[in-house]
XYZ file of N, CA and C in Angstrom:
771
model
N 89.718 153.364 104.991
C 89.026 152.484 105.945
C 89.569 152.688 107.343
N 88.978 152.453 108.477
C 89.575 152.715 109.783
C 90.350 151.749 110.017
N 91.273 152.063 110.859
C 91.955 150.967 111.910
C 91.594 150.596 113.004
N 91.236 148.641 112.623
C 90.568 148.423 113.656
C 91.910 147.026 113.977
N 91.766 146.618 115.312
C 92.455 145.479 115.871
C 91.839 144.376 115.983
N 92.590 143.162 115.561
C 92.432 142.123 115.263
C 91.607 141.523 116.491
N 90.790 140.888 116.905
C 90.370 140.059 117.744
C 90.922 138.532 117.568
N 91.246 137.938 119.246
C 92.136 136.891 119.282
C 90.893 136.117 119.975
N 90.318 136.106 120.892
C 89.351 135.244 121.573
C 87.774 135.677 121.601
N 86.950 134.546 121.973
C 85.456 134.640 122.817
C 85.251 135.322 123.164
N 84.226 135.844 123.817
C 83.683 136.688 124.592
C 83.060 135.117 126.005
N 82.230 135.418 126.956
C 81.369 134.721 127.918
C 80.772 134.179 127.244
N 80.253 134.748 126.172
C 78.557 134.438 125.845
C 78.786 133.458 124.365
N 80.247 132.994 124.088
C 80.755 132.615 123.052
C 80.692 133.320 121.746
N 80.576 134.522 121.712
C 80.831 135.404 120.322
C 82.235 136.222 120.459
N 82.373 136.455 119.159
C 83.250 137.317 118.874
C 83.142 138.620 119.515
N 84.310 139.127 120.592
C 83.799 140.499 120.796
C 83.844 141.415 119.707
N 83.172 142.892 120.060
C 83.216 143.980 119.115
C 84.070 144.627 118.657
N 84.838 145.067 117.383
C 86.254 145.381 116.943
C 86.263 147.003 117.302
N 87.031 147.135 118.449
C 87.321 148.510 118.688
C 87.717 149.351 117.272
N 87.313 150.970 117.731
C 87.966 151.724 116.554
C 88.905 152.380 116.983
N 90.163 152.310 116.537
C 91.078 153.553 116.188
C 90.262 154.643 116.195
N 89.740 155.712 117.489
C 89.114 157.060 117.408
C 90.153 158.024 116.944
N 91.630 157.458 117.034
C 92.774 158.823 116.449
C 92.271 158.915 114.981
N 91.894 158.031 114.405
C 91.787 157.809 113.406
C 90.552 158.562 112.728
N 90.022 159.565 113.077
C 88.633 160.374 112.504
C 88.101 160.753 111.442
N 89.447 161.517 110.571
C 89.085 161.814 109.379
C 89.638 160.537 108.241
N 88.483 159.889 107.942
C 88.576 158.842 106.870
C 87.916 159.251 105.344
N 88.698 159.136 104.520
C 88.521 159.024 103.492
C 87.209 158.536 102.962
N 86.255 159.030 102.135
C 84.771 158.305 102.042
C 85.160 157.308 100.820
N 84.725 156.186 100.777
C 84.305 155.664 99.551
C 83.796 156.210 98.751
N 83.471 156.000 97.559
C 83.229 156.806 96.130
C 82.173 155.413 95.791
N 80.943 155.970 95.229
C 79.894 155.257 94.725
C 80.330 154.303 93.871
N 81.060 154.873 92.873
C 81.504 153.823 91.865
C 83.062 152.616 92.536
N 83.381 152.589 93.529
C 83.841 151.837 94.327
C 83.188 150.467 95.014
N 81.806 151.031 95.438
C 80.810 149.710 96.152
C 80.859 148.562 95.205
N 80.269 148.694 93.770
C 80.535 147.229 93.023
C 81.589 146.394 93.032
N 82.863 147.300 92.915
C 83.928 146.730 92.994
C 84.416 146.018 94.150
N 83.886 146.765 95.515
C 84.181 146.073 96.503
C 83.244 145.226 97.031
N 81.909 145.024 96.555
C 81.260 143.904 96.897
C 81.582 142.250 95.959
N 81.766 143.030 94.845
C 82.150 141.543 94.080
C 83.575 141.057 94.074
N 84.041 141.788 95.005
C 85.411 141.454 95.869
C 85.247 139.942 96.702
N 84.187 141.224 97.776
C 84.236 140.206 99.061
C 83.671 138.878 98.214
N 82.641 139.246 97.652
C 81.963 138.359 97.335
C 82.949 136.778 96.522
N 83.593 137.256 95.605
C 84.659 136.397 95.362
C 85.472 135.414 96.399
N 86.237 136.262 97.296
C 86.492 136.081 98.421
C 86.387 135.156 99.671
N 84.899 135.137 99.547
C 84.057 134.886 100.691
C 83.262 133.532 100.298
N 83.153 133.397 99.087
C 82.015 132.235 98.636
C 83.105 131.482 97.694
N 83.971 131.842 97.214
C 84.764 130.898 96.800
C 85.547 129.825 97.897
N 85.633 130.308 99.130
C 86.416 129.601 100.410
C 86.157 128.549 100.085
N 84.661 127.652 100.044
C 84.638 126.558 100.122
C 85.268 125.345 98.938
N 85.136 125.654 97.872
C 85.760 125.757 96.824
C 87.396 124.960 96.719
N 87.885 126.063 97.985
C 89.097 126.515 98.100
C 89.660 125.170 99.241
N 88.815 125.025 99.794
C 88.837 123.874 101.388
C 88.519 122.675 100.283
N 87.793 122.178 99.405
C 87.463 121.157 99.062
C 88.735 120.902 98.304
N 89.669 121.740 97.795
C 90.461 121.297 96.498
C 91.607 121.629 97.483
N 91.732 121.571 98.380
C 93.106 121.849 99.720
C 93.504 120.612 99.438
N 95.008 120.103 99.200
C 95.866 118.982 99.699
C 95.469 118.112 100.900
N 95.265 119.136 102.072
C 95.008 118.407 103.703
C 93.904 117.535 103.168
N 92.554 117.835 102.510
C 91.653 117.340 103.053
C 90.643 116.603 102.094
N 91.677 116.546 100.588
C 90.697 116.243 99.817
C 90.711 114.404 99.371
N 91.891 113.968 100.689
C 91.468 112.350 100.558
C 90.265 112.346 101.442
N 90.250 112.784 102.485
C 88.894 112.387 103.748
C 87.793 112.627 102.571
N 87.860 114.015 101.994
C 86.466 114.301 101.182
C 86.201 113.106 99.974
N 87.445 112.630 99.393
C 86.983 111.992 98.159
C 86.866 110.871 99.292
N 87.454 109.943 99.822
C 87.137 108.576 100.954
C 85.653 108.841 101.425
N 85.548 109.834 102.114
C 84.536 110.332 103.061
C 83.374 111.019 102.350
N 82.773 111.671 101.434
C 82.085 112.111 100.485
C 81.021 113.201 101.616
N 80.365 111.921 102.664
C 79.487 112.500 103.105
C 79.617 113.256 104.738
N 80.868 113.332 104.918
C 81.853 113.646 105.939
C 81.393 114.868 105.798
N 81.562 115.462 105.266
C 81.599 117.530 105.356
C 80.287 117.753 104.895
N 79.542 118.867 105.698
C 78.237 119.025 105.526
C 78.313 120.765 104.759
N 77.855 120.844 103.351
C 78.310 121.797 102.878
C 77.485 123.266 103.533
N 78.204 123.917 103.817
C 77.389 125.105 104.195
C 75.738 125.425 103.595
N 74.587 125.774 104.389
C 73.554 125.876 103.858
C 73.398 126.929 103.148
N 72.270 127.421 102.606
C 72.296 128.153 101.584
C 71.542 129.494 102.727
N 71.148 129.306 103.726
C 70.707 130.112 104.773
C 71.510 130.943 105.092
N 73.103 130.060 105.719
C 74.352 130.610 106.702
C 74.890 131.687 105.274
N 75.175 131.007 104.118
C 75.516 131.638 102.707
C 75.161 132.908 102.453
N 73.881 132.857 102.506
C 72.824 134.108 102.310
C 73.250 135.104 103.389
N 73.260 134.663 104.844
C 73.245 135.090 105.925
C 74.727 135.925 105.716
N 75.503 135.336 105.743
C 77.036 135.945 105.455
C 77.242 136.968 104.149
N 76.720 136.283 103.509
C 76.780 137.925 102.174
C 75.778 138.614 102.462
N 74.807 138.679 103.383
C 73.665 139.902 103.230
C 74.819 140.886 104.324
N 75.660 139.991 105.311
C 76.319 140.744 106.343
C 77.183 141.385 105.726
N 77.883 140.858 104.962
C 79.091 141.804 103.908
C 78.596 142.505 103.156
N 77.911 142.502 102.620
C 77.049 144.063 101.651
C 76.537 145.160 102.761
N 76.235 144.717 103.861
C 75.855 145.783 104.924
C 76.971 146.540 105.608
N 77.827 145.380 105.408
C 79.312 146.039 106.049
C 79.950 147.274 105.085
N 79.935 146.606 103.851
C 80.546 147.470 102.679
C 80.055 148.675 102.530
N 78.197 148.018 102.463
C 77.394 149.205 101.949
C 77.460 150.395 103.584
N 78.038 150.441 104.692
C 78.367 151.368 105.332
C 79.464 151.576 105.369
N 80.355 151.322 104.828
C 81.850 151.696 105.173
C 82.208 152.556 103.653
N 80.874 152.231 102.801
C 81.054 153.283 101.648
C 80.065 154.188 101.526
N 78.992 154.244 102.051
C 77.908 155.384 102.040
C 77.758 156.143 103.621
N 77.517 155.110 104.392
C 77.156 155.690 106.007
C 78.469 157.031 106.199
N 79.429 156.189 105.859
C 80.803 156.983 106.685
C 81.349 157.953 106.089
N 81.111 158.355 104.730
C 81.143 159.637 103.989
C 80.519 160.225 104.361
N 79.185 160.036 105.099
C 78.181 161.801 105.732
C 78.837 161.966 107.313
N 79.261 161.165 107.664
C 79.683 161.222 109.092
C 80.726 160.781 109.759
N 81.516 161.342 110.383
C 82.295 160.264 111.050
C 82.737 159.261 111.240
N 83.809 158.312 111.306
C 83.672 157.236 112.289
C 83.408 157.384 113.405
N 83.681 157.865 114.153
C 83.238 158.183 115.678
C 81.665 158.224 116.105
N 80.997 159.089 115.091
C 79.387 159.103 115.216
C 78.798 158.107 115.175
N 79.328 156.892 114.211
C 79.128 155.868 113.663
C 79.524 154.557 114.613
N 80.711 154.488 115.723
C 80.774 153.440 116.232
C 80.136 152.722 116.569
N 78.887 152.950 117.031
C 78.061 152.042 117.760
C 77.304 150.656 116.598
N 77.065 151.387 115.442
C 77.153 150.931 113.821
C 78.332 150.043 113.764
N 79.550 150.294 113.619
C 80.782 149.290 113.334
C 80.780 148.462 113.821
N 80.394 148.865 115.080
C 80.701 147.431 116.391
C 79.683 146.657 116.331
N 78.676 147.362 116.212
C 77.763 145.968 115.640
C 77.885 145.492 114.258
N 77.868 146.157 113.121
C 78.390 145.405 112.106
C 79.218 144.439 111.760
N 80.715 145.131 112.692
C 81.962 144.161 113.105
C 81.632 142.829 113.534
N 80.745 143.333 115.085
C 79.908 141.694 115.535
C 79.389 140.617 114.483
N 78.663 141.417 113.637
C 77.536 140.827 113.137
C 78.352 139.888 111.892
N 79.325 140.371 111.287
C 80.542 139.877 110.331
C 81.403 138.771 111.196
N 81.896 138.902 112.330
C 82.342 137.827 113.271
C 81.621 136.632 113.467
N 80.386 137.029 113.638
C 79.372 135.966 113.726
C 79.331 134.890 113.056
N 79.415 135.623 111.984
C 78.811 134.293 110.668
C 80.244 133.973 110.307
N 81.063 134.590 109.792
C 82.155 133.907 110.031
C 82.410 132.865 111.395
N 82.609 133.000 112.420
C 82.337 132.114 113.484
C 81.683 130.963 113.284
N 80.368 131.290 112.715
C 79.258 130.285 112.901
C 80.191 129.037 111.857
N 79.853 129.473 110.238
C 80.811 128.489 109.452
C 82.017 128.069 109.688
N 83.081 128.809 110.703
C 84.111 128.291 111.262
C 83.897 126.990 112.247
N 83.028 127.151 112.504
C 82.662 126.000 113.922
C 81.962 125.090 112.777
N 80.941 125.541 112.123
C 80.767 124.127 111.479
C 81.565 123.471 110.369
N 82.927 123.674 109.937
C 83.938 123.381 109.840
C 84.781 122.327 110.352
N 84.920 123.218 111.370
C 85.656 122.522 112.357
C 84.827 121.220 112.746
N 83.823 121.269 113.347
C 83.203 120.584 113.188
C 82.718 119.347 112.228
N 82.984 119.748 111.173
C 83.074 118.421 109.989
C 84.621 117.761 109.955
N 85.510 118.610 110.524
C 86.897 118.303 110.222
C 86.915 117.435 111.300
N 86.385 117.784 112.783
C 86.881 116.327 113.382
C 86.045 115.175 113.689
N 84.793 115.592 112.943
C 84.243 114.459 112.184
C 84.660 113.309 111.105
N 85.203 114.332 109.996
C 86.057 113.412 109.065
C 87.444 112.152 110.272
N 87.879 113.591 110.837
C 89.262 113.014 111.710
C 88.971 111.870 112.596
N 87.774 111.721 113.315
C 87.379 110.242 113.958
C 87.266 109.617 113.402
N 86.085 109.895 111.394
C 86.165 108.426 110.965
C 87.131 107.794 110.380
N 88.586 108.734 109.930
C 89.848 108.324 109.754
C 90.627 107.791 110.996
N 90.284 108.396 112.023
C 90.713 107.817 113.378
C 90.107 106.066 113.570
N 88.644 105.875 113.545
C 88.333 104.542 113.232
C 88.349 103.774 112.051
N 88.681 104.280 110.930
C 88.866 103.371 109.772
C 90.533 103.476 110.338
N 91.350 103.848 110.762
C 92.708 103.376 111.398
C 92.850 102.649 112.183
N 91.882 102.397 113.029
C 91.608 101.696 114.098
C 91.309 100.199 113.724
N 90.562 100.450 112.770
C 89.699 98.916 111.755
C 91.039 98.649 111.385
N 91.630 99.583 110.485
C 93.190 98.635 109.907
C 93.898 97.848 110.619
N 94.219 98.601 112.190
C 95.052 98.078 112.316
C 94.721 96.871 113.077
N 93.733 97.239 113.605
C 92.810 95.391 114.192
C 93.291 94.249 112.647
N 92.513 94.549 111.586
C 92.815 93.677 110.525
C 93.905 93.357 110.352
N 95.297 94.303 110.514
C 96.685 94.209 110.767
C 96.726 92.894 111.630
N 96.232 93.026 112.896
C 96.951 92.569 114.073
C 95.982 91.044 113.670
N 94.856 90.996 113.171
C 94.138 89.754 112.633
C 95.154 88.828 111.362
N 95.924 89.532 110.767
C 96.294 89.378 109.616
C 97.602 88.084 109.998
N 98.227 89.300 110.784
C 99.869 88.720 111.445
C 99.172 87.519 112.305
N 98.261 87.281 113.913
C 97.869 86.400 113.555
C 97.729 85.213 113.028
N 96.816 85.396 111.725
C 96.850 84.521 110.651
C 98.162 84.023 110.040
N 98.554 84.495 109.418
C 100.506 84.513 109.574
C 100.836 83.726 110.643
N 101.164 84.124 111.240
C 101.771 82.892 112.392
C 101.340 82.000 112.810
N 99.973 81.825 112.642
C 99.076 80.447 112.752
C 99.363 79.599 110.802
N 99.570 80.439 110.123
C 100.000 79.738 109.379
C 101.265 79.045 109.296
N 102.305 79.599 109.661
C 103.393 79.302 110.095
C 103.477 78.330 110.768
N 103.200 78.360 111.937
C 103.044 77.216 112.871
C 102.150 76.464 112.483
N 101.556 76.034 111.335
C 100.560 75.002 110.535
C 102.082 74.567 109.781
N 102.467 75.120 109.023
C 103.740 75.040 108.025
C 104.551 73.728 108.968
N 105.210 74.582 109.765
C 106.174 74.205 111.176
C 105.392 72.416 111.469
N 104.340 72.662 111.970
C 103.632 71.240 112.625
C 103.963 70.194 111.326
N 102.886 70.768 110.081
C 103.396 69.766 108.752
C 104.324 69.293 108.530
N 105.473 70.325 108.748
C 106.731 69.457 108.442
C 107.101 68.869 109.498
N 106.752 69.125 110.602
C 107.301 68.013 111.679
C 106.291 66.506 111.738
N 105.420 67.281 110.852
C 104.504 65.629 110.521
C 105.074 64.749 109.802
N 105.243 65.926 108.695
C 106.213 64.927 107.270
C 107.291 64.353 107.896
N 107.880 64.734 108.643
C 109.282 63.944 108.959
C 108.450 62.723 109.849
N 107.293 63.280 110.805
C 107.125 61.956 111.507
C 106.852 60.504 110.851
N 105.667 61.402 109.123
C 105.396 60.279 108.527
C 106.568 59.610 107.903
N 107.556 60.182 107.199
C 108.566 59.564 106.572
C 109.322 58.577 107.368
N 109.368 58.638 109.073
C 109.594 57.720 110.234
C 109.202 56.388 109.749
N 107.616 56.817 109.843
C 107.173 55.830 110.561
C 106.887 54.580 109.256
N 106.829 54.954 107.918
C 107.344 54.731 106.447
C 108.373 54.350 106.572
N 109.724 54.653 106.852
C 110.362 53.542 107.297
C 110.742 52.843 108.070
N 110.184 52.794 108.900
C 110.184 51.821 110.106
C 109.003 50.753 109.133
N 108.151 50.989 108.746
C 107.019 50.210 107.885
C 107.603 49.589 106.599
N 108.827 49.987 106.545
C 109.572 49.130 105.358
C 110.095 48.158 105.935
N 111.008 48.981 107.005
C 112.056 47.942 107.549
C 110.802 46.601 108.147
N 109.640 46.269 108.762
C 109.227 45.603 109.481
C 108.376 44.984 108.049
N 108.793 45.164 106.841
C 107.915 44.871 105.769
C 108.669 43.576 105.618
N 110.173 44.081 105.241
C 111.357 43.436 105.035
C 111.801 42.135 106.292
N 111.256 42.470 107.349
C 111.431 41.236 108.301
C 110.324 40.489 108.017
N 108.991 40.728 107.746
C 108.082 40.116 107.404
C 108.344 39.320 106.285
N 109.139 40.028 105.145
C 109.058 39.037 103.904
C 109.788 37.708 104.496
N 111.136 38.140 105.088
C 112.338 37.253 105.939
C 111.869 36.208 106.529
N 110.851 36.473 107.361
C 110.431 35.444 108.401
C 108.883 34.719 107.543
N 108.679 34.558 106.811
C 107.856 34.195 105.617
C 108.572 33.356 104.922
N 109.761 33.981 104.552
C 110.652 32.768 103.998
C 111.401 31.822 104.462
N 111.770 32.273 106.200
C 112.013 30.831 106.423
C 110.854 30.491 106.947
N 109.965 30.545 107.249
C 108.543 29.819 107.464
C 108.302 28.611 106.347
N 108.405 29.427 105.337
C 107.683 28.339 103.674
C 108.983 27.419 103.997
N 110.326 27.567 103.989
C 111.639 26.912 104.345
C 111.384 25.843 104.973
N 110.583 26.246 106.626
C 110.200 25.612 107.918
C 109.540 24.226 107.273
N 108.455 24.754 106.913
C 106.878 23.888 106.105
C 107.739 22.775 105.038
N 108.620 23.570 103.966
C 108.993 22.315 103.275
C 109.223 21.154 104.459
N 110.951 21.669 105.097
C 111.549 20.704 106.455
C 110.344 19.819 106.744
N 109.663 20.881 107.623
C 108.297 20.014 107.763
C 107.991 18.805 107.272
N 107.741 18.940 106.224
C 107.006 17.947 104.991
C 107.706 16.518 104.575
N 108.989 17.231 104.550
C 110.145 16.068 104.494
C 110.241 15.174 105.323
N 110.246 15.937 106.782
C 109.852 14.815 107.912
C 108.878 14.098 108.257
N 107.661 14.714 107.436
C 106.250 13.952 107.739
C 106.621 12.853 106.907
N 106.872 13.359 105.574
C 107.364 12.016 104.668
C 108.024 10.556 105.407
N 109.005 11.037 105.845
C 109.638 10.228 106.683
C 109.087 9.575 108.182
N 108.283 10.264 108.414
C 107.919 9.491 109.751
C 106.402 8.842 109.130
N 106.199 8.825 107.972
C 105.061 8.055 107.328
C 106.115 7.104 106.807
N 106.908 6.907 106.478
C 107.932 5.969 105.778
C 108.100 4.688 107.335
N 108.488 5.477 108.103
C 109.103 4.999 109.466
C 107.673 4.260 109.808
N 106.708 4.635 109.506
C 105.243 4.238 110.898
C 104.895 3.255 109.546
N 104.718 3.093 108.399
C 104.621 2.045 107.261
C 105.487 0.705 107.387
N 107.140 1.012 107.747
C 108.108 -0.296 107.680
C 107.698 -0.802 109.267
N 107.555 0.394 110.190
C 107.151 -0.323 111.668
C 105.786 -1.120 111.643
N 104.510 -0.473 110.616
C 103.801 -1.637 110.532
C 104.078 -2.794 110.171
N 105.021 -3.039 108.977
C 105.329 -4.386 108.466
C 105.906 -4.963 109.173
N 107.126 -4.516 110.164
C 107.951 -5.115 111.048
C 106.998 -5.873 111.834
N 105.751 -5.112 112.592
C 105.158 -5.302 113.173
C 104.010 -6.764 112.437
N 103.924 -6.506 111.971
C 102.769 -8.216 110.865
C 103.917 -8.953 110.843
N 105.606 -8.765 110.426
C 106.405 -10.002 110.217
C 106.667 -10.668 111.201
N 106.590 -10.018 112.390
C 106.635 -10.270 114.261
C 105.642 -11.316 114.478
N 104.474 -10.418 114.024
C 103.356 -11.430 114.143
C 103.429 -12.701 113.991
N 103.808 -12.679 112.133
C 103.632 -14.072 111.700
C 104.695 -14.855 112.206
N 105.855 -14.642 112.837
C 107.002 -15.302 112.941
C 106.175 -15.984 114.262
N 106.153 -14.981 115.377
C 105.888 -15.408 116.182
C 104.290 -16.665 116.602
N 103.358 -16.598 115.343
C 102.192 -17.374 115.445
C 103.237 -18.778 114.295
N 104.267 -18.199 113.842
C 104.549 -19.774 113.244
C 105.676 -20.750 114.241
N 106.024 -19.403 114.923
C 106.813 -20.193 116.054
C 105.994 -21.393 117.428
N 104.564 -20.304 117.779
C 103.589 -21.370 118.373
C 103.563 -22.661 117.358
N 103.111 -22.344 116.162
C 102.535 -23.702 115.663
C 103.918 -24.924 115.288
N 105.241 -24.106 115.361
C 106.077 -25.495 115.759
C 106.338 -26.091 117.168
N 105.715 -24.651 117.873
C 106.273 -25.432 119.537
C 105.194 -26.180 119.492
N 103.924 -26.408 119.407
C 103.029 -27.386 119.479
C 102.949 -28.482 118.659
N 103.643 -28.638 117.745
C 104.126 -29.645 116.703
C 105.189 -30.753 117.559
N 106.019 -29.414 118.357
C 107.201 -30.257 118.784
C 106.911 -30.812 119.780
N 106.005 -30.076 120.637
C 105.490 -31.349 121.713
C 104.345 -32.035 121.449
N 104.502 -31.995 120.311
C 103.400 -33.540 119.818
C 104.271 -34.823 119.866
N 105.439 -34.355 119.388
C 106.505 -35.471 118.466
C 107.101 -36.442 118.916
N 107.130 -37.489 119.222
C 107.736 -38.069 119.571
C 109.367 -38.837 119.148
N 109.941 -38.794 119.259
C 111.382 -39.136 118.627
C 112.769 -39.618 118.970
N 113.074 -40.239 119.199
C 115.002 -40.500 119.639
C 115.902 -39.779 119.230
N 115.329 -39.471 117.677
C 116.407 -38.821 116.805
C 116.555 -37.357 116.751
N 117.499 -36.538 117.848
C 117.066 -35.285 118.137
C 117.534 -34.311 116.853
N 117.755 -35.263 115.389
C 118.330 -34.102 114.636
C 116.960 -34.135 113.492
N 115.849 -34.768 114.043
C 114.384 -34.724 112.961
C 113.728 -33.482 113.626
N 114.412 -33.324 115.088
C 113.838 -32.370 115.694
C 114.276 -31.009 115.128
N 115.630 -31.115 114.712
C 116.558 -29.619 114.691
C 116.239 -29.449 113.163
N 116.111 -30.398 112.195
C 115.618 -29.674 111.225
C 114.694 -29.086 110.499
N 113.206 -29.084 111.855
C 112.230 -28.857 111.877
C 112.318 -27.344 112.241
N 113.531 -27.187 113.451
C 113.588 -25.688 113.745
C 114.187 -25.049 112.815
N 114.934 -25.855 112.103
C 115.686 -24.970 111.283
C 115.466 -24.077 110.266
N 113.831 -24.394 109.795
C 113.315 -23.301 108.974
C 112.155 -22.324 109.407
N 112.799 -22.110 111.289
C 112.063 -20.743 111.873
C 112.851 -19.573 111.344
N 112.499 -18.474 110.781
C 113.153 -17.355 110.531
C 113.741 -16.376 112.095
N 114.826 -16.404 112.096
C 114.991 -16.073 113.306
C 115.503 -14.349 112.838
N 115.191 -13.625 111.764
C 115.734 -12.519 111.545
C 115.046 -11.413 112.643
């Protein structure tokens, strides 16, 4: 096969440039007919197993199993397109170049070369292309986490400080519970000397009904003393007498208590 050099970049027009030939290189060895099968179901191996090979990769086969519809599998067009280019490649690098030259032939390689760059290229970009597709929606399902993160903690510390308030409730209620005992306990206190008060009370009403009962009677014995005292002073100056002791024993049965 010739020696050709690796291509590192683009071209302007965004293709792969054309793979120079090694012209020192002239007399090449021809392929042998019974060689082509072998080297097409090479490439072919090779070349169509890749994807295969990318799906069952370590890097990428959480995005694919997470992501399913993330990677857009190569069409069956670009597929076609790429192995019709490698059988053309093969099928001249094993028939063309045994009647002739490489040299006669360059203008052939370099476009072949192109034409093999291409499609490689093309599925490289749409690759890449699915890869930082997958990589944004792992970039925003990271993004979602960590919002939910920062929602989460948050929540957390609003719980916390719910926790925190409660117990500074509980202690307020347990306050104010006993302060509601203690003012229970003066209540019973001042209840009991109240009922205490009310007996006192009662005792004295007793008594000043006792007192306003003997002051009535005092009051009728006043009376009568005093209406029996008129009816002797008018007796006594009715009376006529010398004997002033008919007089004195008339007074003598005024009650003078």
């Amino acid at each position: 096969m010739p020696i050709v050099e690796k291509p590192h970049r683009l071209d302007d027009k965004g293709k792969m440039p054309a793979v120079p030939v090694d012209q020192s290189k002239t007399d090449v060895p021809p392929f042998s007919s019974k060689e082509a099968p072998t080297l097409s179901k090479a490439a072919d191996e090779a070349l169509f197993t890749s994807w295969e090979q990318v799906m069952t990769s370590s890097a990428l086969r959480y995005s694919f199993v997470t992501h399913p519809t993330t990677f857009s599998i190569p069409s069956t067009n670009d597929m076609n397109a790429l192995k019709k280019t490698v059988l053309a490649y093969t099928s001249f690098m094993d028939k063309d170049i045994s009647r002739a030259s490489a040299a006669s032939k360059k203008e052939l390689l370099a476009r072949l070369s192109e034409d093999l760059a291409d499609a490689f290229l093309r599925l490289t970009l749409e690759l890449l292309t699915d890869i930082r597709l997958t990589l944004r929606g792992i970039h925003q399902e990271v993004s979602l986490l960590l919002y939910e993160n920062l929602e989460l903690k948050s929540k957390k510390t609003s719980i916390v400080q719910t926790v925190v308030e409660n117990g500074s409730l509980n202690i307020a209620i347990d306050k104010a519970k006993s302060t509601l005992n203690e003012l229970y306990f003066e209540v019973v206190i001042e209840n009991s000397l109240l009922m205490s008060l009310k007996a006192k009370m009662r005792d004295i009403q007793v008594k000043i009904d006792d007192y306003k009962m003997r002051l009535v009677a005092k009051k009728r014995n006043t009376s009568q003393e005093i209406e029996r005292t008129r009816a002797l002073m008018a007796r006594y100056l009715e009376i006529t007498v010398d004997d002033p002791n008919i007089v004195m024993e008339e007074f003598s049965t005024i009650d003078t208590r």
